[in-house]
């Protein structure tokens, strides 16, 4: 099922890229976009984890680090290979997992998360991320982030093509600049909707896993309360295309971003965890 979701995601994103290419430069543009999509799909599968970690300037932690020790204990409890552990120099408390499979996984936490969470709460958060690893759905998130970023880039090109008349073609087709503007506006939204559809159910499953592997659902519930509070107070310089990867939306402070959030309601997640505890 996870493999089918990944295939469907790549197909939808590829079609979006081809549509943008066709509107910008006709048949040649469609062919170039198809080649570009093929390269992006290959890169997304094999290197998306490195791209995302590099994007946030994530640094590996030492084996003596508190986060490393907690991750190692939880990975043993979950019978998972030990993932690589990174820290991101961001004040907003947050975390994400990446990698194409459990043997090539990484968990990244922000410095703010380490500062505000107790050991139990940190275990709940890391357990949640290991849930994504165990469920083998981290590849879907990283592929979605990489391809959504590419669509946003090409959509920006379509906007400028409409402004400067780049849609004029040498063949008999005469595209409308309004079509380019429409694509520039709606293609990134379509990519975001794909991310939303795939992402929301993943979060509930990862919450359940994190609650079990950490030993108490309340650990993660308390952590989510803090994450919700801090994400609305402390901004994070996060790329919108990677929003779905984090345990809570790093863009939660934006009212517009909340309308298209890739995450379910934090209050509902907390309610389910507290119900598990009872």
PDB file of C-alpha atoms in Angstrom, residues 53-210:
ATOM      1  CA  UNK A  53      18.783  17.776   6.038  1.00  0.00           C
ATOM      2  CA  UNK A  54      21.071  20.062   4.060  1.00  0.00           C
ATOM      3  CA  UNK A  55      18.237  22.564   3.542  1.00  0.00           C
ATOM      4  CA  UNK A  56      17.912  22.994   7.305  1.00  0.00           C
ATOM      5  CA  UNK A  57      21.671  22.771   7.953  1.00  0.00           C
ATOM      6  CA  UNK A  58      21.126  19.796  10.257  1.00  0.00           C
ATOM      7  CA  UNK A  59      24.180  18.701  12.235  1.00  0.00           C
ATOM      8  CA  UNK A  60      24.784  15.153  13.539  1.00  0.00           C
ATOM      9  CA  UNK A  61      24.824  14.728  17.311  1.00  0.00           C
ATOM     10  CA  UNK A  62      27.374  12.768  19.300  1.00  0.00           C
ATOM     11  CA  UNK A  63      26.637   9.438  20.973  1.00  0.00           C
ATOM     12  CA  UNK A  64      26.853  11.164  24.357  1.00  0.00           C
ATOM     13  CA  UNK A  65      24.072  13.552  23.437  1.00  0.00           C
ATOM     14  CA  UNK A  66      20.784  13.300  25.346  1.00  0.00           C
ATOM     15  CA  UNK A  67      18.757  13.036  22.117  1.00  0.00           C
ATOM     16  CA  UNK A  68      20.985  10.241  20.781  1.00  0.00           C
ATOM     17  CA  UNK A  69      20.610   8.194  23.967  1.00  0.00           C
ATOM     18  CA  UNK A  70      16.814   8.515  24.017  1.00  0.00           C
ATOM     19  CA  UNK A  71      16.592   7.643  20.316  1.00  0.00           C
ATOM     20  CA  UNK A  72      18.794   4.581  20.785  1.00  0.00           C
ATOM     21  CA  UNK A  73      16.656   3.315  23.671  1.00  0.00           C
ATOM     22  CA  UNK A  74      13.407   3.796  21.765  1.00  0.00           C
ATOM     23  CA  UNK A  75      14.799   2.229  18.580  1.00  0.00           C
ATOM     24  CA  UNK A  76      15.730  -0.857  20.605  1.00  0.00           C
ATOM     25  CA  UNK A  77      12.241  -0.935  22.159  1.00  0.00           C
ATOM     26  CA  UNK A  78      10.692  -0.727  18.690  1.00  0.00           C
ATOM     27  CA  UNK A  79      13.094  -3.292  17.195  1.00  0.00           C
ATOM     28  CA  UNK A  80      14.254  -0.783  14.577  1.00  0.00           C
ATOM     29  CA  UNK A  81      17.730  -0.069  13.203  1.00  0.00           C
ATOM     30  CA  UNK A  82      19.348   2.899  14.900  1.00  0.00           C
ATOM     31  CA  UNK A  83      18.640   5.975  12.749  1.00  0.00           C
ATOM     32  CA  UNK A  84      21.060   8.833  12.335  1.00  0.00           C
ATOM     33  CA  UNK A  85      20.266  11.699  14.690  1.00  0.00           C
ATOM     34  CA  UNK A  86      20.560  15.384  13.805  1.00  0.00           C
ATOM     35  CA  UNK A  87      19.884  18.723  15.451  1.00  0.00           C
ATOM     36  CA  UNK A  88      18.661  21.846  13.638  1.00  0.00           C
ATOM     37  CA  UNK A  89      19.614  25.273  14.939  1.00  0.00           C
ATOM     38  CA  UNK A  90      16.047  26.618  15.134  1.00  0.00           C
ATOM     39  CA  UNK A  91      14.380  28.028  18.238  1.00  0.00           C
ATOM     40  CA  UNK A  92      10.908  26.699  17.413  1.00  0.00           C
ATOM     41  CA  UNK A  93      10.421  23.240  19.006  1.00  0.00           C
ATOM     42  CA  UNK A  94       9.845  20.725  16.197  1.00  0.00           C
ATOM     43  CA  UNK A  95      11.121  17.482  14.678  1.00  0.00           C
ATOM     44  CA  UNK A  96      10.903  15.298  11.583  1.00  0.00           C
ATOM     45  CA  UNK A  97      12.073  11.940  10.242  1.00  0.00           C
ATOM     46  CA  UNK A  98      13.424  11.313   6.769  1.00  0.00           C
ATOM     47  CA  UNK A  99      14.959   8.538   4.670  1.00  0.00           C
ATOM     48  CA  UNK A 100      13.743   6.006   2.135  1.00  0.00           C
ATOM     49  CA  UNK A 101      13.492   3.034   4.543  1.00  0.00           C
ATOM     50  CA  UNK A 102      14.281   2.049   8.166  1.00  0.00           C
ATOM     51  CA  UNK A 103      17.873   1.133   7.274  1.00  0.00           C
ATOM     52  CA  UNK A 104      18.471   4.577   5.797  1.00  0.00           C
ATOM     53  CA  UNK A 105      16.512   6.727   8.255  1.00  0.00           C
ATOM     54  CA  UNK A 106      17.331   9.913  10.108  1.00  0.00           C
ATOM     55  CA  UNK A 107      15.608  11.797  12.913  1.00  0.00           C
ATOM     56  CA  UNK A 108      16.116  15.555  13.198  1.00  0.00           C
ATOM     57  CA  UNK A 109      15.083  17.727  16.136  1.00  0.00           C
ATOM     58  CA  UNK A 110      15.351  21.471  16.580  1.00  0.00           C
ATOM     59  CA  UNK A 111      17.433  23.012  19.335  1.00  0.00           C
ATOM     60  CA  UNK A 112      14.261  24.570  20.698  1.00  0.00           C
ATOM     61  CA  UNK A 113      12.701  21.123  21.143  1.00  0.00           C
ATOM     62  CA  UNK A 114      15.643  19.915  23.221  1.00  0.00           C
ATOM     63  CA  UNK A 115      15.480  23.021  25.405  1.00  0.00           C
ATOM     64  CA  UNK A 116      11.775  22.969  26.300  1.00  0.00           C
ATOM     65  CA  UNK A 117      11.004  19.233  26.528  1.00  0.00           C
ATOM     66  CA  UNK A 118      11.520  16.925  29.473  1.00  0.00           C
ATOM     67  CA  UNK A 119      13.054  13.514  28.832  1.00  0.00           C
ATOM     68  CA  UNK A 120       9.604  11.891  28.816  1.00  0.00           C
ATOM     69  CA  UNK A 121       8.177  14.462  26.407  1.00  0.00           C
ATOM     70  CA  UNK A 122      11.226  14.178  24.174  1.00  0.00           C
ATOM     71  CA  UNK A 123      10.745  10.403  24.165  1.00  0.00           C
ATOM     72  CA  UNK A 124       7.146  10.900  23.024  1.00  0.00           C
ATOM     73  CA  UNK A 125       8.237  13.119  20.124  1.00  0.00           C
ATOM     74  CA  UNK A 126      11.066  10.839  19.013  1.00  0.00           C
ATOM     75  CA  UNK A 127       8.773   7.830  19.371  1.00  0.00           C
ATOM     76  CA  UNK A 128       6.354   9.562  17.004  1.00  0.00           C
ATOM     77  CA  UNK A 129       9.131  10.050  14.437  1.00  0.00           C
ATOM     78  CA  UNK A 130      10.195   6.422  14.790  1.00  0.00           C
ATOM     79  CA  UNK A 131       6.557   5.586  14.048  1.00  0.00           C
ATOM     80  CA  UNK A 132       7.004   7.185  10.626  1.00  0.00           C
ATOM     81  CA  UNK A 133      10.144   5.092  10.183  1.00  0.00           C
ATOM     82  CA  UNK A 134       8.430   1.882  11.246  1.00  0.00           C
ATOM     83  CA  UNK A 135       5.373   2.521   9.071  1.00  0.00           C
ATOM     84  CA  UNK A 136       7.693   3.126   6.105  1.00  0.00           C
ATOM     85  CA  UNK A 137       5.919   6.318   5.205  1.00  0.00           C
ATOM     86  CA  UNK A 138       8.829   8.738   5.584  1.00  0.00           C
ATOM     87  CA  UNK A 139       9.729   8.248   1.911  1.00  0.00           C
ATOM     88  CA  UNK A 140       6.305   9.569   0.910  1.00  0.00           C
ATOM     89  CA  UNK A 141       6.831  12.740   2.907  1.00  0.00           C
ATOM     90  CA  UNK A 142      10.279  13.451   1.508  1.00  0.00           C
ATOM     91  CA  UNK A 143       9.204  12.708  -2.082  1.00  0.00           C
ATOM     92  CA  UNK A 144       6.207  15.017  -1.639  1.00  0.00           C
ATOM     93  CA  UNK A 145       8.398  17.776  -0.217  1.00  0.00           C
ATOM     94  CA  UNK A 146      10.955  17.569  -3.024  1.00  0.00           C
ATOM     95  CA  UNK A 147       8.457  17.437  -5.892  1.00  0.00           C
ATOM     96  CA  UNK A 148       6.202  20.103  -4.378  1.00  0.00           C
ATOM     97  CA  UNK A 149       9.226  22.369  -4.210  1.00  0.00           C
ATOM     98  CA  UNK A 150       9.944  21.706  -7.902  1.00  0.00           C
ATOM     99  CA  UNK A 151       6.325  22.484  -8.811  1.00  0.00           C
ATOM    100  CA  UNK A 152       6.465  25.741  -6.873  1.00  0.00           C
ATOM    101  CA  UNK A 153       9.654  26.685  -8.759  1.00  0.00           C
ATOM    102  CA  UNK A 154       8.187  25.926 -12.182  1.00  0.00           C
ATOM    103  CA  UNK A 155       4.965  27.704 -11.243  1.00  0.00           C
ATOM    104  CA  UNK A 156       7.024  30.794 -10.544  1.00  0.00           C
ATOM    105  CA  UNK A 157       8.571  30.429 -14.014  1.00  0.00           C
ATOM    106  CA  UNK A 158       5.062  30.199 -15.487  1.00  0.00           C
ATOM    107  CA  UNK A 159       4.108  33.447 -13.761  1.00  0.00           C
ATOM    108  CA  UNK A 160       7.068  35.318 -15.235  1.00  0.00           C
ATOM    109  CA  UNK A 161       6.440  33.727 -18.635  1.00  0.00           C
ATOM    110  CA  UNK A 162       2.910  35.127 -18.548  1.00  0.00           C
ATOM    111  CA  UNK A 163       4.175  38.579 -17.599  1.00  0.00           C
ATOM    112  CA  UNK A 164       6.858  38.746 -20.309  1.00  0.00           C
ATOM    113  CA  UNK A 165       4.997  36.850 -23.051  1.00  0.00           C
ATOM    114  CA  UNK A 166       7.028  33.649 -22.753  1.00  0.00           C
ATOM    115  CA  UNK A 167       4.015  31.576 -23.689  1.00  0.00           C
ATOM    116  CA  UNK A 168       4.211  32.514 -27.401  1.00  0.00           C
ATOM    117  CA  UNK A 169       4.991  29.339 -29.357  1.00  0.00           C
ATOM    118  CA  UNK A 170       6.331  28.752 -32.813  1.00  0.00           C
ATOM    119  CA  UNK A 171       3.717  26.161 -33.639  1.00  0.00           C
ATOM    120  CA  UNK A 172       0.058  26.853 -34.275  1.00  0.00           C
ATOM    121  CA  UNK A 173      -0.863  26.809 -30.598  1.00  0.00           C
ATOM    122  CA  UNK A 174      -1.332  30.197 -28.985  1.00  0.00           C
ATOM    123  CA  UNK A 175      -1.553  29.793 -25.235  1.00  0.00           C
ATOM    124  CA  UNK A 176      -3.256  32.396 -23.118  1.00  0.00           C
ATOM    125  CA  UNK A 177      -1.241  34.240 -20.478  1.00  0.00           C
ATOM    126  CA  UNK A 178      -4.259  33.778 -18.210  1.00  0.00           C
ATOM    127  CA  UNK A 179      -3.705  30.009 -18.374  1.00  0.00           C
ATOM    128  CA  UNK A 180      -0.114  30.499 -17.215  1.00  0.00           C
ATOM    129  CA  UNK A 181      -1.239  32.727 -14.364  1.00  0.00           C
ATOM    130  CA  UNK A 182      -3.874  30.158 -13.362  1.00  0.00           C
ATOM    131  CA  UNK A 183      -1.251  27.406 -13.317  1.00  0.00           C
ATOM    132  CA  UNK A 184       1.132  29.609 -11.320  1.00  0.00           C
ATOM    133  CA  UNK A 185      -1.592  30.045  -8.697  1.00  0.00           C
ATOM    134  CA  UNK A 186      -3.293  26.647  -8.598  1.00  0.00           C
ATOM    135  CA  UNK A 187      -0.476  24.154  -9.312  1.00  0.00           C
ATOM    136  CA  UNK A 188       1.251  24.723  -5.934  1.00  0.00           C
ATOM    137  CA  UNK A 189      -2.165  24.464  -4.259  1.00  0.00           C
ATOM    138  CA  UNK A 190      -2.834  21.162  -6.028  1.00  0.00           C
ATOM    139  CA  UNK A 191       0.549  19.842  -4.894  1.00  0.00           C
ATOM    140  CA  UNK A 192      -0.283  20.906  -1.333  1.00  0.00           C
ATOM    141  CA  UNK A 193      -3.663  19.129  -1.474  1.00  0.00           C
ATOM    142  CA  UNK A 194      -1.895  15.905  -2.493  1.00  0.00           C
ATOM    143  CA  UNK A 195       0.406  16.312   0.499  1.00  0.00           C
ATOM    144  CA  UNK A 196      -2.558  16.959   2.798  1.00  0.00           C
ATOM    145  CA  UNK A 197      -4.433  13.860   1.642  1.00  0.00           C
ATOM    146  CA  UNK A 198      -1.467  11.604   2.271  1.00  0.00           C
ATOM    147  CA  UNK A 199      -0.096  13.256   5.384  1.00  0.00           C
ATOM    148  CA  UNK A 200      -3.003  13.502   7.834  1.00  0.00           C
ATOM    149  CA  UNK A 201      -3.643   9.788   8.374  1.00  0.00           C
ATOM    150  CA  UNK A 202       0.104   9.234   8.783  1.00  0.00           C
ATOM    151  CA  UNK A 203       0.185  11.509  11.821  1.00  0.00           C
ATOM    152  CA  UNK A 204      -2.456   9.587  13.773  1.00  0.00           C
ATOM    153  CA  UNK A 205      -0.667   6.275  13.164  1.00  0.00           C
ATOM    154  CA  UNK A 206       2.681   7.732  14.188  1.00  0.00           C
ATOM    155  CA  UNK A 207       1.086   9.159  17.355  1.00  0.00           C
ATOM    156  CA  UNK A 208      -0.164   5.708  18.330  1.00  0.00           C
ATOM    157  CA  UNK A 209       3.260   4.204  17.707  1.00  0.00           C
ATOM    158  CA  UNK A 210       5.023   6.942  19.675  1.00  0.00           C
TER     159      UNK A 210
END
